Amino acid sequence: MKIQRISDALSIKRTVDGGTNEQLLAVKAIVENVKLDGDAAVKRYTERFDGVVLDSLLVTLDEIDEAYADMEDEMLAIIQEAASNIRSYHEQQLRPSWMTTAENGTILGQKVTPLDSVGVYVPGGTAAYPSSVLMNVIPAQVAGVERIVMVSPPGKNGKVPAAVLVAADMAGVKEIYKVGGAQAIAALAYGTETIKPVDKITGPGNIYVALAKREVYGDVDIDMIAGPSEIAILADSTARANEVAADLLSQAEHDERACSVLVTTCEELAQKVLVEVERQLVELPRRDIAAKAIENFGAIYIAADLNEAVETINQIAPEHLEIITENPMELLGRIRHAGAIFIGRYSSEPVGDYFAGTNHVLPTNGTARFSSPLSVEDFQKKSSVIVYSETALKENGQKIAAFARLEGLEAHARAIEARFK
Amino acid sequence: MKIQRISDALSIKRTVDGGTNEQLLAVKAIVENVKLDGDAAVKRYTERFDGVVLDSLLVTLDEIDEAYADMEDEMLAIIQEAASNIRSYHEQQLRPSWMTTAENGTILGQKVTPLDSVGVYVPGGTAAYPSSVLMNVIPAQVAGVERIVMVSPPGKNGKVPAAVLVAADMAGVKEIYKVGGAQAIAALAYGTETIKPVDKITGPGNIYVALAKREVYGDVDIDMIAGPSEIAILADSTARANEVAADLLSQAEHDERACSVLVTTCEELAQKVLVEVERQLVELPRRDIAAKAIENFGAIYIAADLNEAVETINQIAPEHLEIITENPMELLGRIRHAGAIFIGRYSSEPVGDYFAGTNHVLPTNGTARFSSPLSVEDFQKKSSVIVYSETALKENGQKIAAFARLEGLEAHARAIEARFK
């Protein structure tokens, strides 16, 4: 990490990992075999990749009970409160079907319908991510999706981590399978004897999961393929260096390729943050990961003024943006591109990762220019509704026929005219 | 086309054309060369594929004036009225930014922002498609997109068809380039000396355009890759066979791979429609195309009752659905999957293609299970907004830190705690 002039800020160029050819071929083979052999293939891959032989893929009610017993009451209450906050926020996103009516009898509208079924992938590995369960399941549930399936790879003990099971149960998931990797994505997309297929698959995963999602996309819908986490902090001289540094490190600990950027109008802050990052870094349990991220994708930029700083942020289009300035609210209207905007000193980014209620699934890698946070709308779709009365068609039929003929589509014109023969 | 029992209805299996390897390699080369050589490459490809040598890619104001002069006044008025209807409908889709406030100072919300820039592709070839211009440009404009660029291949005379230019001008496009094919998509995605890059590309095109859109996806956003057009008609004994047949043929004339399906509870209607389709087909200018579509992708299914008919429609998830029954409105709530729903005898599908105001860019190939018509929302994106006060963070900070530690993310916990040191 070093201090740079703003002109260097846009040289940061990052790409989403596309996987190797070997990985892609492996994924294609797994998907094909799950299509052919169903449960048998899924169990074979689970034995090979997770090292467990499973009789049954379905998580039982006993396993859920056991998971609750494994958790401390205080932690259960925190997860419950987070779930409740996430639910409240996402309920604000619900939009009704609507229509307009005209005196000639025309009715036009949009009918909003939830997806029939959704599959949520929850990654395994050394840590458990109950927050990921809440962030993917709750918007689907608020949207009205009837069937929400969760899949997560079993650990060596044949179990899914307690915190993940508890979060799923609290969010209302009734169907959980101990399957991970590309085989889980294939099972969700094409179905097996045990797992009925779904219409959309969401949730993060490793490169095999990402490639499998790309592979099945089109047959089912998927959410975005997320890149490594990013934070940009826009700060002036009122920001505290230790807080800014701590927030930069909170993203850096996610991934060696995570990106932490400070854009500031204050050279003194820049110098202090540089020192603080080094000081705090060595005390972190995940310092090896965070150090690589800071070294390769960390940067501090000095802007001449807030205008230049804001323009730089818009060009970066970061996943997470913190604004820690004297009057942060007055900058909100000028931020055009950011996944989530955290305003003021007390809105530290982890507030949004876990608890405030906003979604932590956000556009990365500059895609905030055209993409949005995961939302209720990702689990609904719309149908246009058109009602034309006899009067309306009499009024407009000849115009419609003329337009069709202009495009050389005679059968379109005749379909209209058939009504008046 | 033949009459079949409902059990055969779901055997219709269609796939989107993925292109050949040769086509894919050609597209990759074109994209690469436009990236390297900019305008020079674009002009070379225009000479090779469109057979025209262009000095300037930009359509001039003189060319626009000429286009208006080429059109009949009556037709201009019809396009203008269609544009106005499309604008009114899409304005209903606008949703404001919103926020919630809590007494502890927390503010949560969603900020809605238009995309900065959008490129609309309009296909060339023998026919001109001004309706496609309106359907892609107007939602972007209603969304608030500042820069809307249109590209369309020049004809042998070096010009874009008058109807296309007029529609673009009426919709408010200020920047039109005479470029088509994969080279147009590459220019929009990566920019050339003349054409500045855009953030999203929409609009239909041939297989080279579709492959190029896939190729640039991720660097910019794209709309859906549409498959051939589809119509399903749900009709009972109250429907008129000649009208049903005309509507089936109006889709069939689009493409040899278009799909026209009737699902009816009335065997007599089925027999009559079969006869009518054959009778009307031979009189169509595009009978060669329509005949192939009807032969390969046309079908009439007899359902035992309306329940079975509705369920079949939901399984097909058609792009266009017409409901021509005694009480069509009472079925609307039971239709879960369809791109656009046309209700009653006078709501013939071409009403929506050109004039009513709804969008004619719709999900094909069963993707109405999870996709929506093109809308204003496709040209906007959202940012989450989080304001936590000191009080709010004091209330909740320890819970957030505990949740972070449960996931093994110590730096997240410390970022919160840094505020209270």
PDB file of N, CA and C in Angstrom, chain B residues 26-71:
ATOM      1  N   ALA B  26     -14.791 -16.306 -35.157  1.00  0.00           N
ATOM      2  CA  ALA B  26     -14.880 -15.094 -35.988  1.00  0.00           C
ATOM      3  C   ALA B  26     -15.238 -13.890 -35.117  1.00  0.00           C
ATOM      4  N   VAL B  27     -16.199 -14.082 -34.226  1.00  0.00           N
ATOM      5  CA  VAL B  27     -16.637 -12.987 -33.355  1.00  0.00           C
ATOM      6  C   VAL B  27     -15.515 -12.547 -32.418  1.00  0.00           C
ATOM      7  N   LYS B  28     -14.807 -13.527 -31.848  1.00  0.00           N
ATOM      8  CA  LYS B  28     -13.694 -13.189 -30.945  1.00  0.00           C
ATOM      9  C   LYS B  28     -12.642 -12.361 -31.691  1.00  0.00           C
ATOM     10  N   ALA B  29     -12.349 -12.733 -32.939  1.00  0.00           N
ATOM     11  CA  ALA B  29     -11.361 -12.002 -33.736  1.00  0.00           C
ATOM     12  C   ALA B  29     -11.840 -10.572 -34.011  1.00  0.00           C
ATOM     13  N   ILE B  30     -13.108 -10.434 -34.348  1.00  0.00           N
ATOM     14  CA  ILE B  30     -13.657  -9.101 -34.630  1.00  0.00           C
ATOM     15  C   ILE B  30     -13.555  -8.217 -33.389  1.00  0.00           C
ATOM     16  N   VAL B  31     -13.968  -8.765 -32.250  1.00  0.00           N
ATOM     17  CA  VAL B  31     -13.933  -7.982 -31.008  1.00  0.00           C
ATOM     18  C   VAL B  31     -12.499  -7.556 -30.699  1.00  0.00           C
ATOM     19  N   GLU B  32     -11.567  -8.480 -30.851  1.00  0.00           N
ATOM     20  CA  GLU B  32     -10.163  -8.195 -30.564  1.00  0.00           C
ATOM     21  C   GLU B  32      -9.628  -7.088 -31.487  1.00  0.00           C
ATOM     22  N   ASN B  33      -9.952  -7.196 -32.763  1.00  0.00           N
ATOM     23  CA  ASN B  33      -9.452  -6.218 -33.730  1.00  0.00           C
ATOM     24  C   ASN B  33     -10.053  -4.830 -33.530  1.00  0.00           C
ATOM     25  N   VAL B  34     -11.319  -4.774 -33.144  1.00  0.00           N
ATOM     26  CA  VAL B  34     -11.928  -3.462 -32.875  1.00  0.00           C
ATOM     27  C   VAL B  34     -11.289  -2.842 -31.629  1.00  0.00           C
ATOM     28  N   LYS B  35     -10.984  -3.678 -30.631  1.00  0.00           N
ATOM     29  CA  LYS B  35     -10.277  -3.193 -29.444  1.00  0.00           C
ATOM     30  C   LYS B  35      -8.945  -2.574 -29.838  1.00  0.00           C
ATOM     31  N   LEU B  36      -8.226  -3.245 -30.740  1.00  0.00           N
ATOM     32  CA  LEU B  36      -6.884  -2.803 -31.136  1.00  0.00           C
ATOM     33  C   LEU B  36      -6.912  -1.605 -32.084  1.00  0.00           C
ATOM     34  N   ASP B  37      -7.765  -1.689 -33.108  1.00  0.00           N
ATOM     35  CA  ASP B  37      -7.682  -0.734 -34.222  1.00  0.00           C
ATOM     36  C   ASP B  37      -8.798   0.288 -34.256  1.00  0.00           C
ATOM     37  N   GLY B  38      -9.794   0.178 -33.370  1.00  0.00           N
ATOM     38  CA  GLY B  38     -10.838   1.186 -33.281  1.00  0.00           C
ATOM     39  C   GLY B  38     -11.565   1.408 -34.591  1.00  0.00           C
ATOM     40  N   ASP B  39     -11.781   2.673 -34.910  1.00  0.00           N
ATOM     41  CA  ASP B  39     -12.541   3.048 -36.109  1.00  0.00           C
ATOM     42  C   ASP B  39     -12.061   2.331 -37.375  1.00  0.00           C
ATOM     43  N   ALA B  40     -10.741   2.218 -37.520  1.00  0.00           N
ATOM     44  CA  ALA B  40     -10.198   1.613 -38.744  1.00  0.00           C
ATOM     45  C   ALA B  40     -10.738   0.188 -38.901  1.00  0.00           C
ATOM     46  N   ALA B  41     -10.738  -0.573 -37.783  1.00  0.00           N
ATOM     47  CA  ALA B  41     -11.247  -1.949 -37.835  1.00  0.00           C
ATOM     48  C   ALA B  41     -12.744  -1.951 -38.138  1.00  0.00           C
ATOM     49  N   VAL B  42     -13.474  -1.047 -37.476  1.00  0.00           N
ATOM     50  CA  VAL B  42     -14.920  -0.977 -37.700  1.00  0.00           C
ATOM     51  C   VAL B  42     -15.215  -0.722 -39.181  1.00  0.00           C
ATOM     52  N   LYS B  43     -14.460   0.206 -39.788  1.00  0.00           N
ATOM     53  CA  LYS B  43     -14.705   0.532 -41.199  1.00  0.00           C
ATOM     54  C   LYS B  43     -14.324  -0.626 -42.118  1.00  0.00           C
ATOM     55  N   ARG B  44     -13.224  -1.304 -41.781  1.00  0.00           N
ATOM     56  CA  ARG B  44     -12.842  -2.490 -42.573  1.00  0.00           C
ATOM     57  C   ARG B  44     -13.953  -3.534 -42.573  1.00  0.00           C
ATOM     58  N   TYR B  45     -14.490  -3.827 -41.366  1.00  0.00           N
ATOM     59  CA  TYR B  45     -15.546  -4.852 -41.279  1.00  0.00           C
ATOM     60  C   TYR B  45     -16.820  -4.387 -41.973  1.00  0.00           C
ATOM     61  N   THR B  46     -17.094  -3.082 -41.901  1.00  0.00           N
ATOM     62  CA  THR B  46     -18.293  -2.560 -42.563  1.00  0.00           C
ATOM     63  C   THR B  46     -18.165  -2.742 -44.069  1.00  0.00           C
ATOM     64  N   GLU B  47     -16.957  -2.501 -44.578  1.00  0.00           N
ATOM     65  CA  GLU B  47     -16.739  -2.725 -46.007  1.00  0.00           C
ATOM     66  C   GLU B  47     -16.910  -4.203 -46.343  1.00  0.00           C
ATOM     67  N   ARG B  48     -16.328  -5.063 -45.501  1.00  0.00           N
ATOM     68  CA  ARG B  48     -16.378  -6.494 -45.815  1.00  0.00           C
ATOM     69  C   ARG B  48     -17.794  -7.073 -45.701  1.00  0.00           C
ATOM     70  N   PHE B  49     -18.501  -6.743 -44.602  1.00  0.00           N
ATOM     71  CA  PHE B  49     -19.788  -7.417 -44.346  1.00  0.00           C
ATOM     72  C   PHE B  49     -20.982  -6.657 -44.927  1.00  0.00           C
ATOM     73  N   ASP B  50     -20.918  -5.329 -44.942  1.00  0.00           N
ATOM     74  CA  ASP B  50     -22.065  -4.564 -45.440  1.00  0.00           C
ATOM     75  C   ASP B  50     -21.832  -4.067 -46.862  1.00  0.00           C
ATOM     76  N   GLY B  51     -20.603  -4.215 -47.353  1.00  0.00           N
ATOM     77  CA  GLY B  51     -20.307  -3.824 -48.734  1.00  0.00           C
ATOM     78  C   GLY B  51     -20.338  -2.321 -48.971  1.00  0.00           C
ATOM     79  N   VAL B  52     -20.022  -1.548 -47.920  1.00  0.00           N
ATOM     80  CA  VAL B  52     -20.034  -0.093 -48.060  1.00  0.00           C
ATOM     81  C   VAL B  52     -18.740   0.485 -47.491  1.00  0.00           C
ATOM     82  N   VAL B  53     -18.190   1.483 -48.179  1.00  0.00           N
ATOM     83  CA  VAL B  53     -17.055   2.222 -47.643  1.00  0.00           C
ATOM     84  C   VAL B  53     -17.595   3.525 -47.042  1.00  0.00           C
ATOM     85  N   LEU B  54     -17.389   3.696 -45.744  1.00  0.00           N
ATOM     86  CA  LEU B  54     -17.932   4.883 -45.072  1.00  0.00           C
ATOM     87  C   LEU B  54     -16.811   5.842 -44.691  1.00  0.00           C
ATOM     88  N   ASP B  55     -17.003   7.130 -44.982  1.00  0.00           N
ATOM     89  CA  ASP B  55     -16.064   8.129 -44.484  1.00  0.00           C
ATOM     90  C   ASP B  55     -16.329   8.373 -43.008  1.00  0.00           C
ATOM     91  N   SER B  56     -17.610   8.559 -42.706  1.00  0.00           N
ATOM     92  CA  SER B  56     -17.978   8.896 -41.333  1.00  0.00           C
ATOM     93  C   SER B  56     -19.028   7.904 -40.848  1.00  0.00           C
ATOM     94  N   LEU B  57     -18.897   7.464 -39.596  1.00  0.00           N
ATOM     95  CA  LEU B  57     -19.844   6.500 -39.037  1.00  0.00           C
ATOM     96  C   LEU B  57     -21.113   7.181 -38.530  1.00  0.00           C
ATOM     97  N   LEU B  58     -20.976   8.434 -38.124  1.00  0.00           N
ATOM     98  CA  LEU B  58     -22.083   9.148 -37.494  1.00  0.00           C
ATOM     99  C   LEU B  58     -23.169   9.509 -38.507  1.00  0.00           C
ATOM    100  N   VAL B  59     -24.425   9.241 -38.128  1.00  0.00           N
ATOM    101  CA  VAL B  59     -25.545   9.689 -38.957  1.00  0.00           C
ATOM    102  C   VAL B  59     -25.710  11.200 -38.766  1.00  0.00           C
ATOM    103  N   THR B  60     -25.784  11.948 -39.866  1.00  0.00           N
ATOM    104  CA  THR B  60     -25.846  13.411 -39.778  1.00  0.00           C
ATOM    105  C   THR B  60     -27.288  13.907 -39.650  1.00  0.00           C
ATOM    106  N   LEU B  61     -27.440  15.168 -39.267  1.00  0.00           N
ATOM    107  CA  LEU B  61     -28.770  15.765 -39.171  1.00  0.00           C
ATOM    108  C   LEU B  61     -29.443  15.794 -40.545  1.00  0.00           C
ATOM    109  N   ASP B  62     -28.650  15.980 -41.593  1.00  0.00           N
ATOM    110  CA  ASP B  62     -29.215  15.946 -42.954  1.00  0.00           C
ATOM    111  C   ASP B  62     -29.844  14.599 -43.257  1.00  0.00           C
ATOM    112  N   GLU B  63     -29.162  13.544 -42.834  1.00  0.00           N
ATOM    113  CA  GLU B  63     -29.715  12.208 -43.081  1.00  0.00           C
ATOM    114  C   GLU B  63     -31.042  12.014 -42.330  1.00  0.00           C
ATOM    115  N   ILE B  64     -31.120  12.585 -41.130  1.00  0.00           N
ATOM    116  CA  ILE B  64     -32.373  12.497 -40.359  1.00  0.00           C
ATOM    117  C   ILE B  64     -33.484  13.257 -41.095  1.00  0.00           C
ATOM    118  N   ASP B  65     -33.167  14.466 -41.557  1.00  0.00           N
ATOM    119  CA  ASP B  65     -34.166  15.259 -42.299  1.00  0.00           C
ATOM    120  C   ASP B  65     -34.653  14.495 -43.526  1.00  0.00           C
ATOM    121  N   GLU B  66     -33.693  13.920 -44.230  1.00  0.00           N
ATOM    122  CA  GLU B  66     -34.015  13.124 -45.415  1.00  0.00           C
ATOM    123  C   GLU B  66     -34.964  11.965 -45.067  1.00  0.00           C
ATOM    124  N   ALA B  67     -34.704  11.346 -43.912  1.00  0.00           N
ATOM    125  CA  ALA B  67     -35.530  10.214 -43.491  1.00  0.00           C
ATOM    126  C   ALA B  67     -36.975  10.664 -43.264  1.00  0.00           C
ATOM    127  N   TYR B  68     -37.129  11.805 -42.594  1.00  0.00           N
ATOM    128  CA  TYR B  68     -38.494  12.325 -42.374  1.00  0.00           C
ATOM    129  C   TYR B  68     -39.179  12.554 -43.714  1.00  0.00           C
ATOM    130  N   ALA B  69     -38.430  13.142 -44.669  1.00  0.00           N
ATOM    131  CA  ALA B  69     -39.020  13.455 -45.977  1.00  0.00           C
ATOM    132  C   ALA B  69     -39.448  12.182 -46.717  1.00  0.00           C
ATOM    133  N   ASP B  70     -38.747  11.080 -46.428  1.00  0.00           N
ATOM    134  CA  ASP B  70     -39.054   9.803 -47.090  1.00  0.00           C
ATOM    135  C   ASP B  70     -40.317   9.130 -46.557  1.00  0.00           C
ATOM    136  N   MET B  71     -40.821   9.586 -45.408  1.00  0.00           N
ATOM    137  CA  MET B  71     -41.937   8.885 -44.760  1.00  0.00           C
ATOM    138  C   MET B  71     -43.242   9.625 -45.024  1.00  0.00           C
TER     139      MET B  71
END
